[in-house]
């Protein structure tokens, strides 16, 4: 099946710094990618929908200036957490949709665990 | 708006017994329905999906789910539970039109006791 990778898998940073998370579709072109956030023992909450070559669509309550999303190519989307604070510590999961698939399915990356000290 | 309800935070079952994890959904139009499993500190693993066709869907690791349109449900089942099935299970839905994202339920933690 299709594969989505994320890098890094785990990152620890100091408060006030920025962290970039990469999401790549390895064997298909993803015109749409999604970024989710998961707090401990909670569900995945959609943060934003990223379309290649256009601005991301953010869900209500998600600060677009804090969570910068770039989808510059059909195989790469990045999420940058700017001026990170401890409350941004979470598990971030990206997902990509293969438009060429006969039955559309979202493929999920393995997640990135962010810890802000 | 789309939504998913998983009414049980936790399900406990003895090994070898059948298991059911409940899910109901709300969506405009016809749904695409999914089940995913998540092990500790890991990403999501796809189990099965309903797109169209037979209401009973068979997926990975012996799991199956039945789409019930009148009850707007998509309960996950397995005839005989294994200890290794212990994990967090998520039901998800999206409308079958447009480029809408998957919306997830809050998850149900399954614990299979030997």
GROMACS .gro file of C-alpha atoms in nm:
model
  231
    1UNK     CA    1   0.000   0.000   0.000
    2UNK     CA    2   0.085   0.364  -0.017
    3UNK     CA    3   0.339   0.498   0.231
    4UNK     CA    4   0.357   0.830   0.408
    5UNK     CA    5   0.665   0.923   0.604
    6UNK     CA    6   0.723   1.190   0.866
    7UNK     CA    7   1.043   1.343   0.988
    8UNK     CA    8   1.149   1.374   1.259
    9UNK     CA    9   0.975   1.103   1.456
   10UNK     CA   10   1.054   1.276   1.782
   11UNK     CA   11   1.177   1.624   1.866
   12UNK     CA   12   1.253   1.806   2.187
   13UNK     CA   13   1.298   2.179   2.175
   14UNK     CA   14   1.321   2.480   2.401
   15UNK     CA   15   1.031   2.714   2.448
   16UNK     CA   16   1.035   2.995   2.194
   17UNK     CA   17   1.205   2.803   1.916
   18UNK     CA   18   1.045   2.689   1.591
   19UNK     CA   19   1.015   2.329   1.480
   20UNK     CA   20   0.956   2.201   1.128
   21UNK     CA   21   0.791   1.866   1.062
   22UNK     CA   22   0.803   1.711   0.716
   23UNK     CA   23   0.544   1.482   0.565
   24UNK     CA   24   0.619   1.296   0.245
   25UNK     CA   25   0.413   1.067   0.025
   26UNK     CA   26   0.664   0.811  -0.094
   27UNK     CA   27   0.497   0.639  -0.385
   28UNK     CA   28   0.213   0.860  -0.494
   29UNK     CA   29   0.139   1.223  -0.560
   30UNK     CA   30  -0.073   1.376  -0.290
   31UNK     CA   31  -0.263   1.682  -0.401
   32UNK     CA   32  -0.415   1.701  -0.056
   33UNK     CA   33  -0.253   1.645   0.279
   34UNK     CA   34  -0.403   1.678   0.624
   35UNK     CA   35  -0.242   1.763   0.955
   36UNK     CA   36  -0.381   1.622   1.276
   37UNK     CA   37  -0.291   1.672   1.638
   38UNK     CA   38  -0.341   1.417   1.910
   39UNK     CA   39  -0.318   1.483   2.282
   40UNK     CA   40  -0.250   1.195   2.519
   41UNK     CA   41  -0.540   0.952   2.537
   42UNK     CA   42  -0.747   1.166   2.305
   43UNK     CA   43  -0.862   1.151   1.946
   44UNK     CA   44  -0.705   1.301   1.639
   45UNK     CA   45  -0.812   1.657   1.585
   46UNK     CA   46  -0.787   1.796   1.235
   47UNK     CA   47  -0.574   2.108   1.227
   48UNK     CA   48  -0.566   2.196   0.862
   49UNK     CA   49  -0.609   2.077   0.507
   50UNK     CA   50  -0.319   2.144   0.276
   51UNK     CA   51  -0.361   2.161  -0.100
   52UNK     CA   52  -0.057   2.164  -0.325
   53UNK     CA   53   0.021   2.508  -0.455
   54UNK     CA   54  -0.237   2.693  -0.250
   55UNK     CA   55  -0.290   2.818   0.103
   56UNK     CA   56  -0.388   2.572   0.369
   57UNK     CA   57  -0.738   2.570   0.513
   58UNK     CA   58  -0.729   2.581   0.891
   59UNK     CA   59  -0.990   2.444   1.125
   60UNK     CA   60  -1.160   2.674   1.368
   61UNK     CA   61  -0.943   2.754   1.665
   62UNK     CA   62  -0.613   2.668   1.496
   63UNK     CA   63  -0.378   2.965   1.468
   64UNK     CA   64  -0.248   2.983   1.115
   65UNK     CA   65   0.038   3.213   1.212
   66UNK     CA   66   0.155   2.967   1.473
   67UNK     CA   67   0.117   2.651   1.269
   68UNK     CA   68   0.259   2.733   0.928
   69UNK     CA   69   0.182   2.482   0.658
   70UNK     CA   70   0.355   2.465   0.323
   71UNK     CA   71   0.263   2.221   0.048
   72UNK     CA   72   0.511   2.317  -0.217
   73UNK     CA   73   0.519   1.990  -0.408
   74UNK     CA   74   0.296   1.692  -0.471
   75UNK     CA   75   0.499   1.476  -0.234
   76UNK     CA   76   0.591   1.712   0.048
   77UNK     CA   77   0.404   1.913   0.306
   78UNK     CA   78   0.565   2.080   0.605
   79UNK     CA   79   0.422   2.197   0.934
   80UNK     CA   80   0.622   2.455   1.125
   81UNK     CA   81   0.534   2.521   1.485
   82UNK     CA   82   0.654   2.875   1.542
   83UNK     CA   83   0.764   3.004   1.882
   84UNK     CA   84   0.673   2.675   2.041
   85UNK     CA   85   0.546   2.663   2.398
   86UNK     CA   86   0.498   2.369   2.634
   87UNK     CA   87   0.126   2.357   2.554
   88UNK     CA   88   0.220   2.280   2.192
   89UNK     CA   89   0.366   1.949   2.306
   90UNK     CA   90   0.166   1.686   2.129
   91UNK     CA   91   0.167   1.407   1.873
   92UNK     CA   92   0.138   1.548   1.522
   93UNK     CA   93   0.020   1.318   1.246
   94UNK     CA   94   0.002   1.393   0.878
   95UNK     CA   95  -0.213   1.218   0.627
   96UNK     CA   96  -0.218   1.215   0.250
   97UNK     CA   97  -0.483   1.127   0.000
   98UNK     CA   98  -0.400   0.955  -0.328
   99UNK     CA   99  -0.637   1.100  -0.589
  100UNK     CA  100  -0.544   0.826  -0.833
  101UNK     CA  101  -0.666   0.553  -0.602
  102UNK     CA  102  -0.989   0.390  -0.714
  103UNK     CA  103  -1.132   0.408  -0.367
  104UNK     CA  104  -1.009   0.712  -0.187
  105UNK     CA  105  -0.830   0.636   0.132
  106UNK     CA  106  -0.621   0.854   0.356
  107UNK     CA  107  -0.278   0.720   0.435
  108UNK     CA  108  -0.126   0.822   0.765
  109UNK     CA  109   0.227   0.896   0.862
  110UNK     CA  110   0.379   0.743   1.176
  111UNK     CA  111   0.352   1.068   1.366
  112UNK     CA  112   0.593   1.315   1.522
  113UNK     CA  113   0.608   1.355   1.895
  114UNK     CA  114   0.693   1.712   1.994
  115UNK     CA  115   0.804   1.798   2.343
  116UNK     CA  116   0.857   2.164   2.423
  117UNK     CA  117   1.051   2.231   2.741
  118UNK     CA  118  -2.111   1.865   0.956
  119UNK     CA  119  -1.961   1.523   1.004
  120UNK     CA  120  -1.927   1.357   1.342
  121UNK     CA  121  -1.846   1.022   1.492
  122UNK     CA  122  -1.947   0.886   1.830
  123UNK     CA  123  -1.770   0.605   2.007
  124UNK     CA  124  -1.978   0.567   2.323
  125UNK     CA  125  -1.730   0.351   2.510
  126UNK     CA  126  -1.399   0.482   2.638
  127UNK     CA  127  -1.289   0.134   2.735
  128UNK     CA  128  -1.390  -0.219   2.639
  129UNK     CA  129  -1.264  -0.519   2.832
  130UNK     CA  130  -1.295  -0.871   2.697
  131UNK     CA  131  -1.148  -1.208   2.783
  132UNK     CA  132  -0.917  -1.370   2.532
  133UNK     CA  133  -1.108  -1.600   2.300
  134UNK     CA  134  -1.437  -1.420   2.348
  135UNK     CA  135  -1.601  -1.212   2.076
  136UNK     CA  136  -1.549  -0.838   2.087
  137UNK     CA  137  -1.750  -0.541   1.967
  138UNK     CA  138  -1.640  -0.179   1.954
  139UNK     CA  139  -1.928   0.055   1.883
  140UNK     CA  140  -1.941   0.346   1.641
  141UNK     CA  141  -2.221   0.568   1.516
  142UNK     CA  142  -2.183   0.850   1.269
  143UNK     CA  143  -2.347   1.154   1.123
  144UNK     CA  144  -2.275   1.280   0.773
  145UNK     CA  145  -2.452   1.455   0.491
  146UNK     CA  146  -2.512   1.213   0.210
  147UNK     CA  147  -2.357   0.871   0.189
  148UNK     CA  148  -2.060   0.793   0.411
  149UNK     CA  149  -1.718   0.648   0.371
  150UNK     CA  150  -1.646   0.470   0.699
  151UNK     CA  151  -1.315   0.353   0.840
  152UNK     CA  152  -1.161   0.179   1.138
  153UNK     CA  153  -0.805   0.242   1.245
  154UNK     CA  154  -0.598   0.096   1.528
  155UNK     CA  155  -0.322   0.271   1.718
  156UNK     CA  156  -0.061   0.105   1.934
  157UNK     CA  157   0.128   0.306   2.199
  158UNK     CA  158   0.348   0.580   2.052
  159UNK     CA  159   0.268   0.469   1.700
  160UNK     CA  160   0.075   0.611   1.408
  161UNK     CA  161  -0.254   0.484   1.281
  162UNK     CA  162  -0.292   0.149   1.111
  163UNK     CA  163  -0.577   0.098   0.869
  164UNK     CA  164  -0.807  -0.193   0.955
  165UNK     CA  165  -1.097  -0.176   0.716
  166UNK     CA  166  -1.333   0.053   0.530
  167UNK     CA  167  -1.684   0.068   0.392
  168UNK     CA  168  -1.726   0.252   0.065
  169UNK     CA  169  -2.014   0.078  -0.107
  170UNK     CA  170  -2.148  -0.270  -0.168
  171UNK     CA  171  -2.182  -0.539   0.097
  172UNK     CA  172  -2.269  -0.406   0.437
  173UNK     CA  173  -2.037  -0.655   0.606
  174UNK     CA  174  -1.677  -0.556   0.554
  175UNK     CA  175  -1.384  -0.781   0.640
  176UNK     CA  176  -1.048  -0.631   0.722
  177UNK     CA  177  -0.708  -0.697   0.867
  178UNK     CA  178  -0.629  -0.931   1.157
  179UNK     CA  179  -0.969  -1.099   1.149
  180UNK     CA  180  -1.168  -0.784   1.217
  181UNK     CA  181  -1.495  -0.706   1.046
  182UNK     CA  182  -1.753  -0.431   1.063
  183UNK     CA  183  -2.114  -0.403   0.958
  184UNK     CA  184  -2.255  -0.090   0.801
  185UNK     CA  185  -2.611  -0.028   0.918
  186UNK     CA  186  -2.759   0.268   0.738
  187UNK     CA  187  -3.084   0.282   0.934
  188UNK     CA  188  -2.898   0.292   1.264
  189UNK     CA  189  -2.609   0.499   1.124
  190UNK     CA  190  -2.370   0.254   1.284
  191UNK     CA  191  -2.047   0.084   1.187
  192UNK     CA  192  -1.955  -0.140   1.478
  193UNK     CA  193  -1.622  -0.322   1.475
  194UNK     CA  194  -1.627  -0.692   1.560
  195UNK     CA  195  -1.402  -0.991   1.594
  196UNK     CA  196  -1.521  -1.344   1.672
  197UNK     CA  197  -1.231  -1.436   1.900
  198UNK     CA  198  -1.018  -1.172   2.070
  199UNK     CA  199  -0.643  -1.198   2.116
  200UNK     CA  200  -0.431  -1.031   2.383
  201UNK     CA  201  -0.238  -0.867   2.098
  202UNK     CA  202  -0.559  -0.691   1.990
  203UNK     CA  203  -0.528  -0.465   2.293
  204UNK     CA  204  -0.492  -0.113   2.154
  205UNK     CA  205  -0.676   0.211   2.084
  206UNK     CA  206  -0.937   0.190   1.810
  207UNK     CA  207  -1.069   0.483   1.612
  208UNK     CA  208  -1.375   0.501   1.392
  209UNK     CA  209  -1.372   0.767   1.121
  210UNK     CA  210  -1.612   0.902   0.861
  211UNK     CA  211  -1.613   1.132   0.564
  212UNK     CA  212  -1.872   1.225   0.310
  213UNK     CA  213  -1.835   1.052  -0.024
  214UNK     CA  214  -1.838   1.377  -0.215
  215UNK     CA  215  -1.593   1.660  -0.226
  216UNK     CA  216  -1.246   1.671  -0.080
  217UNK     CA  217  -1.355   1.643   0.281
  218UNK     CA  218  -1.117   1.516   0.549
  219UNK     CA  219  -1.166   1.220   0.776
  220UNK     CA  220  -1.330   1.300   1.106
  221UNK     CA  221  -1.244   1.074   1.395
  222UNK     CA  222  -1.426   0.948   1.698
  223UNK     CA  223  -1.262   0.992   2.036
  224UNK     CA  224  -1.134   0.637   2.036
  225UNK     CA  225  -1.205   0.324   2.237
  226UNK     CA  226  -0.937   0.148   2.432
  227UNK     CA  227  -0.968  -0.228   2.398
  228UNK     CA  228  -0.815  -0.446   2.664
  229UNK     CA  229  -0.806  -0.820   2.605
  230UNK     CA  230  -0.733  -1.016   2.919
  231UNK     CA  231  -0.564  -1.354   2.908
   0.00000   0.00000   0.00000
